[in-house]
């Protein structure tokens, strides 16, 4: 039997946000590989071997998936959100590029998912309705000065910005520094969204002005969206809507 690898996005948390394509791959898989909490999101069933690993071993995990597929297994590598957004799809191709030549003829599929940025934006309204960029604030895989430079230039270009991995216990000071840069480049009443654990029972949304934003408003389960200079609020009885018009002059 011929094996395959599907790198699949499980979405931000809610079952309803898993695509039918990903559900089909999970149902057909013999092996499931991923970071422990993502593997735990997939119910166990007979015939499915689960390989849960720590977050820091992406390349080993990717090579393991390719090796199993080469042996004829049907392998799903699970990511949260979308697998192509700061996640396992690139790690798989890094392993493919440097691995044995025979891996290149394997059947490899990338199955998209609802990324946290889009799930968070949708819960708040439409803050990404005009030009925007996404920046990973973790300096695990890039130098910190590059992050600062990208945030500053994106603010100067008046992009809305979506920040992944805003803050961790290992890097508590980085996000404070990002807020300082935003205060240097943007007006005090610029609107920010802190969207935590979107689509899960722990979901919390908070919309604040830049002047009132504090580093503690973000943690590793939070997506931060910084509006552009045109992003605004509409008051409604059910709570405010954050949106960016489609035009600028
Ligand atoms: N591949 C994932 C992102 C991985 S990086 C995706 O496409 O969504 C992990 C970061 O994503 C977290 O630190 C957080 O910033 C964000 N994130 C993931 N799930 C989230 C959720 N349910 N709510 C808010 N942010 C989330």
PDB file of C-alpha atoms and ligand atoms in Angstrom:
ATOM      1  CA  UNK A   1       0.000   0.000   0.000  1.00  0.00           C
ATOM      2  CA  UNK A   2       1.313   3.460  -0.793  1.00  0.00           C
ATOM      3  CA  UNK A   3       1.832   5.854   2.065  1.00  0.00           C
ATOM      4  CA  UNK A   4       1.236   9.563   2.300  1.00  0.00           C
ATOM      5  CA  UNK A   5       1.804  12.522   4.610  1.00  0.00           C
ATOM      6  CA  UNK A   6      -0.891  15.138   5.175  1.00  0.00           C
ATOM      7  CA  UNK A   7       0.132  18.207   7.162  1.00  0.00           C
ATOM      8  CA  UNK A   8      -3.226  19.285   8.502  1.00  0.00           C
ATOM      9  CA  UNK A   9      -4.508  22.379  10.287  1.00  0.00           C
ATOM     10  CA  UNK A  10      -6.905  21.686  13.170  1.00  0.00           C
ATOM     11  CA  UNK A  11      -8.131  25.294  13.306  1.00  0.00           C
ATOM     12  CA  UNK A  12      -8.139  27.500  16.421  1.00  0.00           C
ATOM     13  CA  UNK A  13      -9.938  25.066  18.732  1.00  0.00           C
ATOM     14  CA  UNK A  14     -13.631  24.577  17.934  1.00  0.00           C
ATOM     15  CA  UNK A  15     -14.672  21.318  16.307  1.00  0.00           C
ATOM     16  CA  UNK A  16     -16.872  23.262  13.846  1.00  0.00           C
ATOM     17  CA  UNK A  17     -13.803  25.027  12.473  1.00  0.00           C
ATOM     18  CA  UNK A  18     -12.086  21.800  11.353  1.00  0.00           C
ATOM     19  CA  UNK A  19     -12.525  21.407   7.596  1.00  0.00           C
ATOM     20  CA  UNK A  20     -14.153  18.234   6.196  1.00  0.00           C
ATOM     21  CA  UNK A  21     -10.933  17.640   4.227  1.00  0.00           C
ATOM     22  CA  UNK A  22      -8.922  17.478   7.470  1.00  0.00           C
ATOM     23  CA  UNK A  23     -11.541  15.235   9.133  1.00  0.00           C
ATOM     24  CA  UNK A  24     -11.323  12.837   6.169  1.00  0.00           C
ATOM     25  CA  UNK A  25      -7.514  12.698   6.418  1.00  0.00           C
ATOM     26  CA  UNK A  26      -7.725  12.017  10.171  1.00  0.00           C
ATOM     27  CA  UNK A  27     -10.239   9.223   9.532  1.00  0.00           C
ATOM     28  CA  UNK A  28      -7.959   7.597   6.924  1.00  0.00           C
ATOM     29  CA  UNK A  29      -4.690   7.961   8.860  1.00  0.00           C
ATOM     30  CA  UNK A  30      -2.685   5.131  10.397  1.00  0.00           C
ATOM     31  CA  UNK A  31      -0.382   7.504  12.283  1.00  0.00           C
ATOM     32  CA  UNK A  32      -0.841  10.898  13.915  1.00  0.00           C
ATOM     33  CA  UNK A  33       2.182  13.051  14.696  1.00  0.00           C
ATOM     34  CA  UNK A  34       2.348  16.405  16.465  1.00  0.00           C
ATOM     35  CA  UNK A  35       2.963  18.582  19.468  1.00  0.00           C
ATOM     36  CA  UNK A  36       1.294  16.969  22.516  1.00  0.00           C
ATOM     37  CA  UNK A  37      -1.751  19.321  22.912  1.00  0.00           C
ATOM     38  CA  UNK A  38      -2.576  19.114  19.196  1.00  0.00           C
ATOM     39  CA  UNK A  39      -2.437  15.305  19.148  1.00  0.00           C
ATOM     40  CA  UNK A  40      -4.664  15.316  22.250  1.00  0.00           C
ATOM     41  CA  UNK A  41      -7.315  17.262  20.321  1.00  0.00           C
ATOM     42  CA  UNK A  42      -7.852  14.261  18.027  1.00  0.00           C
ATOM     43  CA  UNK A  43      -9.969  11.482  19.589  1.00  0.00           C
ATOM     44  CA  UNK A  44      -8.173   8.148  19.844  1.00  0.00           C
ATOM     45  CA  UNK A  45      -9.500   5.245  17.800  1.00  0.00           C
ATOM     46  CA  UNK A  46      -8.433   1.668  17.014  1.00  0.00           C
ATOM     47  CA  UNK A  47      -5.958   1.553  14.139  1.00  0.00           C
ATOM     48  CA  UNK A  48      -4.501   5.004  14.836  1.00  0.00           C
ATOM     49  CA  UNK A  49      -1.017   5.214  16.348  1.00  0.00           C
ATOM     50  CA  UNK A  50      -0.393   8.526  18.084  1.00  0.00           C
ATOM     51  CA  UNK A  51       3.109  10.019  18.292  1.00  0.00           C
ATOM     52  CA  UNK A  52       3.013  13.098  20.537  1.00  0.00           C
ATOM     53  CA  UNK A  53       6.191  15.092  20.978  1.00  0.00           C
ATOM     54  CA  UNK A  54       7.499  18.271  22.535  1.00  0.00           C
ATOM     55  CA  UNK A  55       7.210  21.570  20.662  1.00  0.00           C
ATOM     56  CA  UNK A  56      10.918  22.069  20.075  1.00  0.00           C
ATOM     57  CA  UNK A  57      11.527  19.046  17.891  1.00  0.00           C
ATOM     58  CA  UNK A  58       9.773  20.084  14.673  1.00  0.00           C
ATOM     59  CA  UNK A  59      12.477  18.784  12.338  1.00  0.00           C
ATOM     60  CA  UNK A  60      12.675  15.364  14.030  1.00  0.00           C
ATOM     61  CA  UNK A  61       8.898  15.148  13.883  1.00  0.00           C
ATOM     62  CA  UNK A  62       8.901  16.030  10.170  1.00  0.00           C
ATOM     63  CA  UNK A  63      11.584  13.455   9.370  1.00  0.00           C
ATOM     64  CA  UNK A  64       9.683  10.846  11.381  1.00  0.00           C
ATOM     65  CA  UNK A  65       6.518  11.573   9.353  1.00  0.00           C
ATOM     66  CA  UNK A  66       8.375  11.244   6.036  1.00  0.00           C
ATOM     67  CA  UNK A  67      10.042   8.027   7.197  1.00  0.00           C
ATOM     68  CA  UNK A  68       6.704   6.468   8.200  1.00  0.00           C
ATOM     69  CA  UNK A  69       5.139   7.465   4.856  1.00  0.00           C
ATOM     70  CA  UNK A  70       8.120   5.883   3.047  1.00  0.00           C
ATOM     71  CA  UNK A  71       7.265   2.663   4.932  1.00  0.00           C
ATOM     72  CA  UNK A  72       3.697   2.822   3.531  1.00  0.00           C
ATOM     73  CA  UNK A  73       1.925   4.505   6.474  1.00  0.00           C
ATOM     74  CA  UNK A  74      -0.800   7.143   6.077  1.00  0.00           C
ATOM     75  CA  UNK A  75       0.455   9.934   8.285  1.00  0.00           C
ATOM     76  CA  UNK A  76      -1.242  13.105   9.508  1.00  0.00           C
ATOM     77  CA  UNK A  77       1.008  15.762  11.010  1.00  0.00           C
ATOM     78  CA  UNK A  78      -1.266  17.960  13.099  1.00  0.00           C
ATOM     79  CA  UNK A  79      -0.836  21.712  13.553  1.00  0.00           C
ATOM     80  CA  UNK A  80      -3.151  24.171  15.243  1.00  0.00           C
ATOM     81  CA  UNK A  81      -4.730  26.782  12.996  1.00  0.00           C
ATOM     82  CA  UNK A  82      -3.212  26.541   9.530  1.00  0.00           C
ATOM     83  CA  UNK A  83      -0.166  24.280   9.073  1.00  0.00           C
ATOM     84  CA  UNK A  84       1.512  26.809   6.771  1.00  0.00           C
ATOM     85  CA  UNK A  85       1.393  29.679   9.283  1.00  0.00           C
ATOM     86  CA  UNK A  86       4.347  29.499  11.709  1.00  0.00           C
ATOM     87  CA  UNK A  87       3.849  25.744  11.891  1.00  0.00           C
ATOM     88  CA  UNK A  88       4.735  22.273  10.616  1.00  0.00           C
ATOM     89  CA  UNK A  89       4.330  22.586   6.827  1.00  0.00           C
ATOM     90  CA  UNK A  90       7.616  24.476   6.366  1.00  0.00           C
ATOM     91  CA  UNK A  91       9.372  22.152   8.819  1.00  0.00           C
ATOM     92  CA  UNK A  92       8.271  19.197   6.689  1.00  0.00           C
ATOM     93  CA  UNK A  93       9.736  20.765   3.554  1.00  0.00           C
ATOM     94  CA  UNK A  94      12.967  21.621   5.392  1.00  0.00           C
ATOM     95  CA  UNK A  95      13.283  17.930   6.258  1.00  0.00           C
ATOM     96  CA  UNK A  96      12.391  16.963   2.677  1.00  0.00           C
ATOM     97  CA  UNK A  97      15.005  19.301   1.194  1.00  0.00           C
ATOM     98  CA  UNK A  98      17.851  17.876   3.287  1.00  0.00           C
ATOM     99  CA  UNK A  99      16.613  14.275   3.556  1.00  0.00           C
ATOM    100  CA  UNK A 100      17.155  11.172   1.376  1.00  0.00           C
ATOM    101  CA  UNK A 101      16.366  11.682  -2.343  1.00  0.00           C
ATOM    102  CA  UNK A 102      13.727   8.904  -2.286  1.00  0.00           C
ATOM    103  CA  UNK A 103      11.506  11.023  -0.001  1.00  0.00           C
ATOM    104  CA  UNK A 104      10.913  13.466  -2.868  1.00  0.00           C
ATOM    105  CA  UNK A 105       8.559  11.089  -4.669  1.00  0.00           C
ATOM    106  CA  UNK A 106       6.304  10.692  -1.605  1.00  0.00           C
ATOM    107  CA  UNK A 107       2.681  11.810  -1.694  1.00  0.00           C
ATOM    108  CA  UNK A 108       2.678  14.994   0.441  1.00  0.00           C
ATOM    109  CA  UNK A 109      -0.425  17.121   0.989  1.00  0.00           C
ATOM    110  CA  UNK A 110      -0.854  20.363   2.923  1.00  0.00           C
ATOM    111  CA  UNK A 111      -4.415  20.691   4.220  1.00  0.00           C
ATOM    112  CA  UNK A 112      -5.247  24.275   5.194  1.00  0.00           C
ATOM    113  CA  UNK A 113      -7.005  25.281   8.386  1.00  0.00           C
ATOM    114  CA  UNK A 114      -8.515  28.403   9.931  1.00  0.00           C
ATOM    115  CA  UNK A 115      -5.538  30.308  11.249  1.00  0.00           C
ATOM    116  CA  UNK A 116      -5.792  32.086  14.637  1.00  0.00           C
ATOM    117  CA  UNK A 117      -5.487  35.496  12.978  1.00  0.00           C
ATOM    118  CA  UNK A 118      -8.615  34.957  10.882  1.00  0.00           C
ATOM    119  CA  UNK A 119     -10.593  33.374  13.706  1.00  0.00           C
ATOM    120  CA  UNK A 120      -9.714  36.297  16.017  1.00  0.00           C
ATOM    121  CA  UNK A 121     -10.504  38.914  13.372  1.00  0.00           C
ATOM    122  CA  UNK A 122     -13.873  37.324  12.662  1.00  0.00           C
ATOM    123  CA  UNK A 123     -14.854  37.330  16.353  1.00  0.00           C
ATOM    124  CA  UNK A 124     -14.120  41.062  16.636  1.00  0.00           C
ATOM    125  CA  UNK A 125     -15.595  42.208  13.308  1.00  0.00           C
ATOM    126  CA  UNK A 126     -13.357  42.878  10.296  1.00  0.00           C
ATOM    127  CA  UNK A 127     -10.096  44.521  11.451  1.00  0.00           C
ATOM    128  CA  UNK A 128      -8.158  42.960   8.528  1.00  0.00           C
ATOM    129  CA  UNK A 129     -10.473  44.330   5.827  1.00  0.00           C
ATOM    130  CA  UNK A 130      -7.700  46.427   4.262  1.00  0.00           C
ATOM    131  CA  UNK A 131      -3.945  45.706   3.861  1.00  0.00           C
ATOM    132  CA  UNK A 132      -2.357  43.881   6.776  1.00  0.00           C
ATOM    133  CA  UNK A 133       0.672  41.801   7.730  1.00  0.00           C
ATOM    134  CA  UNK A 134       1.330  38.937  10.127  1.00  0.00           C
ATOM    135  CA  UNK A 135       4.405  38.893  12.361  1.00  0.00           C
ATOM    136  CA  UNK A 136       5.564  36.140  14.697  1.00  0.00           C
ATOM    137  CA  UNK A 137       6.917  37.842  17.847  1.00  0.00           C
ATOM    138  CA  UNK A 138       8.863  34.765  18.954  1.00  0.00           C
ATOM    139  CA  UNK A 139      12.619  35.122  18.529  1.00  0.00           C
ATOM    140  CA  UNK A 140      13.211  31.348  18.687  1.00  0.00           C
ATOM    141  CA  UNK A 141      13.990  31.204  14.963  1.00  0.00           C
ATOM    142  CA  UNK A 142      15.060  34.768  14.106  1.00  0.00           C
ATOM    143  CA  UNK A 143      17.035  37.602  15.707  1.00  0.00           C
ATOM    144  CA  UNK A 144      15.051  39.998  17.911  1.00  0.00           C
ATOM    145  CA  UNK A 145      16.216  43.181  16.056  1.00  0.00           C
ATOM    146  CA  UNK A 146      14.530  41.843  12.882  1.00  0.00           C
ATOM    147  CA  UNK A 147      11.214  41.662  14.759  1.00  0.00           C
ATOM    148  CA  UNK A 148      11.559  45.251  15.982  1.00  0.00           C
ATOM    149  CA  UNK A 149      12.434  46.470  12.488  1.00  0.00           C
ATOM    150  CA  UNK A 150       9.445  44.710  10.900  1.00  0.00           C
ATOM    151  CA  UNK A 151       6.996  46.049  13.501  1.00  0.00           C
ATOM    152  CA  UNK A 152       8.312  49.593  13.101  1.00  0.00           C
ATOM    153  CA  UNK A 153       8.237  49.530   9.281  1.00  0.00           C
ATOM    154  CA  UNK A 154       4.778  47.927   9.189  1.00  0.00           C
ATOM    155  CA  UNK A 155       3.494  50.655  11.527  1.00  0.00           C
ATOM    156  CA  UNK A 156       5.073  53.353   9.361  1.00  0.00           C
ATOM    157  CA  UNK A 157       3.436  51.802   6.258  1.00  0.00           C
ATOM    158  CA  UNK A 158       0.104  51.870   8.126  1.00  0.00           C
ATOM    159  CA  UNK A 159      -0.585  48.145   7.848  1.00  0.00           C
ATOM    160  CA  UNK A 160      -2.947  46.531  10.302  1.00  0.00           C
ATOM    161  CA  UNK A 161      -0.812  43.905  12.076  1.00  0.00           C
ATOM    162  CA  UNK A 162      -1.518  40.458  13.451  1.00  0.00           C
ATOM    163  CA  UNK A 163       0.962  39.244  16.083  1.00  0.00           C
ATOM    164  CA  UNK A 164       1.390  35.519  16.713  1.00  0.00           C
ATOM    165  CA  UNK A 165       3.264  34.258  19.813  1.00  0.00           C
ATOM    166  CA  UNK A 166       3.149  37.706  21.430  1.00  0.00           C
ATOM    167  CA  UNK A 167       4.483  36.723  24.815  1.00  0.00           C
ATOM    168  CA  UNK A 168       5.828  33.751  26.730  1.00  0.00           C
ATOM    169  CA  UNK A 169       7.273  33.212  30.168  1.00  0.00           C
ATOM    170  CA  UNK A 170      10.669  32.742  28.515  1.00  0.00           C
ATOM    171  CA  UNK A 171      10.436  36.178  26.811  1.00  0.00           C
ATOM    172  CA  UNK A 172       8.347  38.469  29.025  1.00  0.00           C
ATOM    173  CA  UNK A 173      10.083  41.690  27.961  1.00  0.00           C
ATOM    174  CA  UNK A 174       9.740  41.394  24.157  1.00  0.00           C
ATOM    175  CA  UNK A 175       6.071  42.345  23.898  1.00  0.00           C
ATOM    176  CA  UNK A 176       6.592  45.365  26.199  1.00  0.00           C
ATOM    177  CA  UNK A 177       9.257  46.517  23.768  1.00  0.00           C
ATOM    178  CA  UNK A 178       6.849  46.062  20.825  1.00  0.00           C
ATOM    179  CA  UNK A 179       4.255  48.228  22.600  1.00  0.00           C
ATOM    180  CA  UNK A 180       6.916  50.918  23.077  1.00  0.00           C
ATOM    181  CA  UNK A 181       7.698  50.871  19.345  1.00  0.00           C
ATOM    182  CA  UNK A 182       3.981  51.131  18.508  1.00  0.00           C
ATOM    183  CA  UNK A 183       3.686  54.132  20.877  1.00  0.00           C
ATOM    184  CA  UNK A 184       6.573  55.790  19.040  1.00  0.00           C
ATOM    185  CA  UNK A 185       4.995  55.212  15.619  1.00  0.00           C
ATOM    186  CA  UNK A 186       1.212  55.366  16.160  1.00  0.00           C
ATOM    187  CA  UNK A 187      -1.318  57.709  17.771  1.00  0.00           C
ATOM    188  CA  UNK A 188      -2.443  57.017  21.352  1.00  0.00           C
ATOM    189  CA  UNK A 189      -5.995  56.057  20.394  1.00  0.00           C
ATOM    190  CA  UNK A 190      -4.934  53.389  17.866  1.00  0.00           C
ATOM    191  CA  UNK A 191      -7.161  50.347  18.454  1.00  0.00           C
ATOM    192  CA  UNK A 192      -5.776  46.952  19.528  1.00  0.00           C
ATOM    193  CA  UNK A 193      -7.546  43.619  19.847  1.00  0.00           C
ATOM    194  CA  UNK A 194      -6.368  41.022  22.361  1.00  0.00           C
ATOM    195  CA  UNK A 195      -8.098  37.767  21.433  1.00  0.00           C
ATOM    196  CA  UNK A 196      -7.354  34.870  23.761  1.00  0.00           C
ATOM    197  CA  UNK A 197      -8.186  31.176  23.155  1.00  0.00           C
ATOM    198  CA  UNK A 198     -10.545  32.056  20.325  1.00  0.00           C
ATOM    199  CA  UNK A 199     -13.298  29.502  19.657  1.00  0.00           C
ATOM    200  CA  UNK A 200     -12.615  27.593  22.891  1.00  0.00           C
ATOM    201  CA  UNK A 201     -14.493  27.721  26.242  1.00  0.00           C
ATOM    202  CA  UNK A 202     -11.690  29.997  27.575  1.00  0.00           C
ATOM    203  CA  UNK A 203     -12.211  32.640  24.882  1.00  0.00           C
ATOM    204  CA  UNK A 204     -11.700  36.274  25.955  1.00  0.00           C
ATOM    205  CA  UNK A 205     -11.778  39.316  23.690  1.00  0.00           C
ATOM    206  CA  UNK A 206     -10.585  42.763  24.687  1.00  0.00           C
ATOM    207  CA  UNK A 207     -10.414  45.901  22.549  1.00  0.00           C
ATOM    208  CA  UNK A 208      -8.279  48.735  23.956  1.00  0.00           C
ATOM    209  CA  UNK A 209      -6.603  51.954  22.846  1.00  0.00           C
ATOM    210  CA  UNK A 210      -2.829  51.768  22.430  1.00  0.00           C
ATOM    211  CA  UNK A 211      -2.463  54.168  25.378  1.00  0.00           C
ATOM    212  CA  UNK A 212      -4.229  51.653  27.629  1.00  0.00           C
ATOM    213  CA  UNK A 213      -2.533  48.465  26.360  1.00  0.00           C
ATOM    214  CA  UNK A 214      -0.258  46.625  28.804  1.00  0.00           C
ATOM    215  CA  UNK A 215       2.082  43.665  28.237  1.00  0.00           C
ATOM    216  CA  UNK A 216       0.047  41.509  30.665  1.00  0.00           C
ATOM    217  CA  UNK A 217      -2.947  41.601  28.301  1.00  0.00           C
ATOM    218  CA  UNK A 218      -1.187  39.011  26.100  1.00  0.00           C
ATOM    219  CA  UNK A 219       0.009  35.481  26.755  1.00  0.00           C
ATOM    220  CA  UNK A 220       0.898  32.503  24.562  1.00  0.00           C
ATOM    221  CA  UNK A 221      -2.768  31.771  23.826  1.00  0.00           C
ATOM    222  CA  UNK A 222      -3.424  35.336  22.641  1.00  0.00           C
ATOM    223  CA  UNK A 223      -3.543  36.787  19.162  1.00  0.00           C
ATOM    224  CA  UNK A 224      -2.915  40.534  19.082  1.00  0.00           C
ATOM    225  CA  UNK A 225      -4.315  42.564  16.192  1.00  0.00           C
ATOM    226  CA  UNK A 226      -3.217  46.180  15.848  1.00  0.00           C
ATOM    227  CA  UNK A 227      -5.556  48.254  13.728  1.00  0.00           C
ATOM    228  CA  UNK A 228      -4.369  50.632  11.028  1.00  0.00           C
ATOM    229  CA  UNK A 229      -4.919  54.375  11.445  1.00  0.00           C
ATOM    230  CA  UNK A 230      -8.346  53.893   9.820  1.00  0.00           C
ATOM    231  CA  UNK A 231      -9.578  51.030  12.015  1.00  0.00           C
ATOM    232  CA  UNK A 232     -12.626  52.065  14.035  1.00  0.00           C
ATOM    233  CA  UNK A 233     -15.334  50.848  16.406  1.00  0.00           C
ATOM    234  CA  UNK A 234     -19.082  50.607  15.885  1.00  0.00           C
ATOM    235  CA  UNK A 235     -21.050  50.496  19.140  1.00  0.00           C
ATOM    236  CA  UNK A 236     -23.826  47.888  19.253  1.00  0.00           C
ATOM    237  CA  UNK A 237     -25.982  46.595  22.119  1.00  0.00           C
ATOM    238  CA  UNK A 238     -24.203  43.227  21.894  1.00  0.00           C
ATOM    239  CA  UNK A 239     -20.764  44.846  22.176  1.00  0.00           C
ATOM    240  CA  UNK A 240     -18.505  46.856  19.903  1.00  0.00           C
ATOM    241  CA  UNK A 241     -17.433  45.811  16.407  1.00  0.00           C
ATOM    242  CA  UNK A 242     -13.882  46.526  15.285  1.00  0.00           C
ATOM    243  CA  UNK A 243     -13.476  47.078  11.564  1.00  0.00           C
ATOM    244  CA  UNK A 244     -11.170  48.544   8.929  1.00  0.00           C
ATOM    245  CA  UNK A 245     -12.794  50.093   5.856  1.00  0.00           C
ATOM    246  CA  UNK A 246     -11.798  48.616   2.487  1.00  0.00           C
ATOM    247  CA  UNK A 247     -10.434  51.926   1.178  1.00  0.00           C
ATOM    248  CA  UNK A 248      -7.764  54.462   2.053  1.00  0.00           C
ATOM    249  CA  UNK A 249      -6.724  57.655   0.322  1.00  0.00           C
TER     250      UNK A 249
HETATM  251  N1  LIG B   1      -0.363  27.537  13.011  1.00  0.00           N
HETATM  252  C1  LIG B   1      -1.064  28.334  14.002  1.00  0.00           C
HETATM  253  C2  LIG B   1      -0.158  29.340  14.707  1.00  0.00           C
HETATM  254  C3  LIG B   1       0.934  28.734  15.541  1.00  0.00           C
HETATM  255  S1  LIG B   1       1.804  29.932  16.457  1.00  0.00           S
HETATM  256  C4  LIG B   1      -2.237  29.058  13.332  1.00  0.00           C
HETATM  257  O1  LIG B   1      -2.300  29.094  12.108  1.00  0.00           O
HETATM  258  O2  LIG B   1      -3.086  29.590  14.054  1.00  0.00           O
HETATM  259  C5  LIG B   1       0.919  29.868  18.010  1.00  0.00           C
HETATM  260  C6  LIG B   1       0.250  31.208  18.278  1.00  0.00           C
HETATM  261  O3  LIG B   1      -0.978  31.271  17.561  1.00  0.00           O
HETATM  262  C7  LIG B   1      -0.150  31.465  19.719  1.00  0.00           C
HETATM  263  O4  LIG B   1       0.924  31.967  20.491  1.00  0.00           O
HETATM  264  C8  LIG B   1      -1.238  32.508  19.563  1.00  0.00           C
HETATM  265  O5  LIG B   1      -0.662  33.785  19.283  1.00  0.00           O
HETATM  266  C9  LIG B   1      -1.913  32.033  18.275  1.00  0.00           C
HETATM  267  N2  LIG B   1      -3.092  31.180  18.536  1.00  0.00           N
HETATM  268  C10 LIG B   1      -3.234  29.873  18.244  1.00  0.00           C
HETATM  269  N3  LIG B   1      -4.481  29.447  18.565  1.00  0.00           N
HETATM  270  C11 LIG B   1      -5.134  30.528  19.062  1.00  0.00           C
HETATM  271  C12 LIG B   1      -6.459  30.751  19.547  1.00  0.00           C
HETATM  272  N4  LIG B   1      -7.377  29.756  19.590  1.00  0.00           N
HETATM  273  N5  LIG B   1      -6.783  31.996  19.974  1.00  0.00           N
HETATM  274  C13 LIG B   1      -5.888  33.012  19.939  1.00  0.00           C
HETATM  275  N6  LIG B   1      -4.620  32.853  19.471  1.00  0.00           N
HETATM  276  C14 LIG B   1      -4.258  31.638  19.052  1.00  0.00           C
END
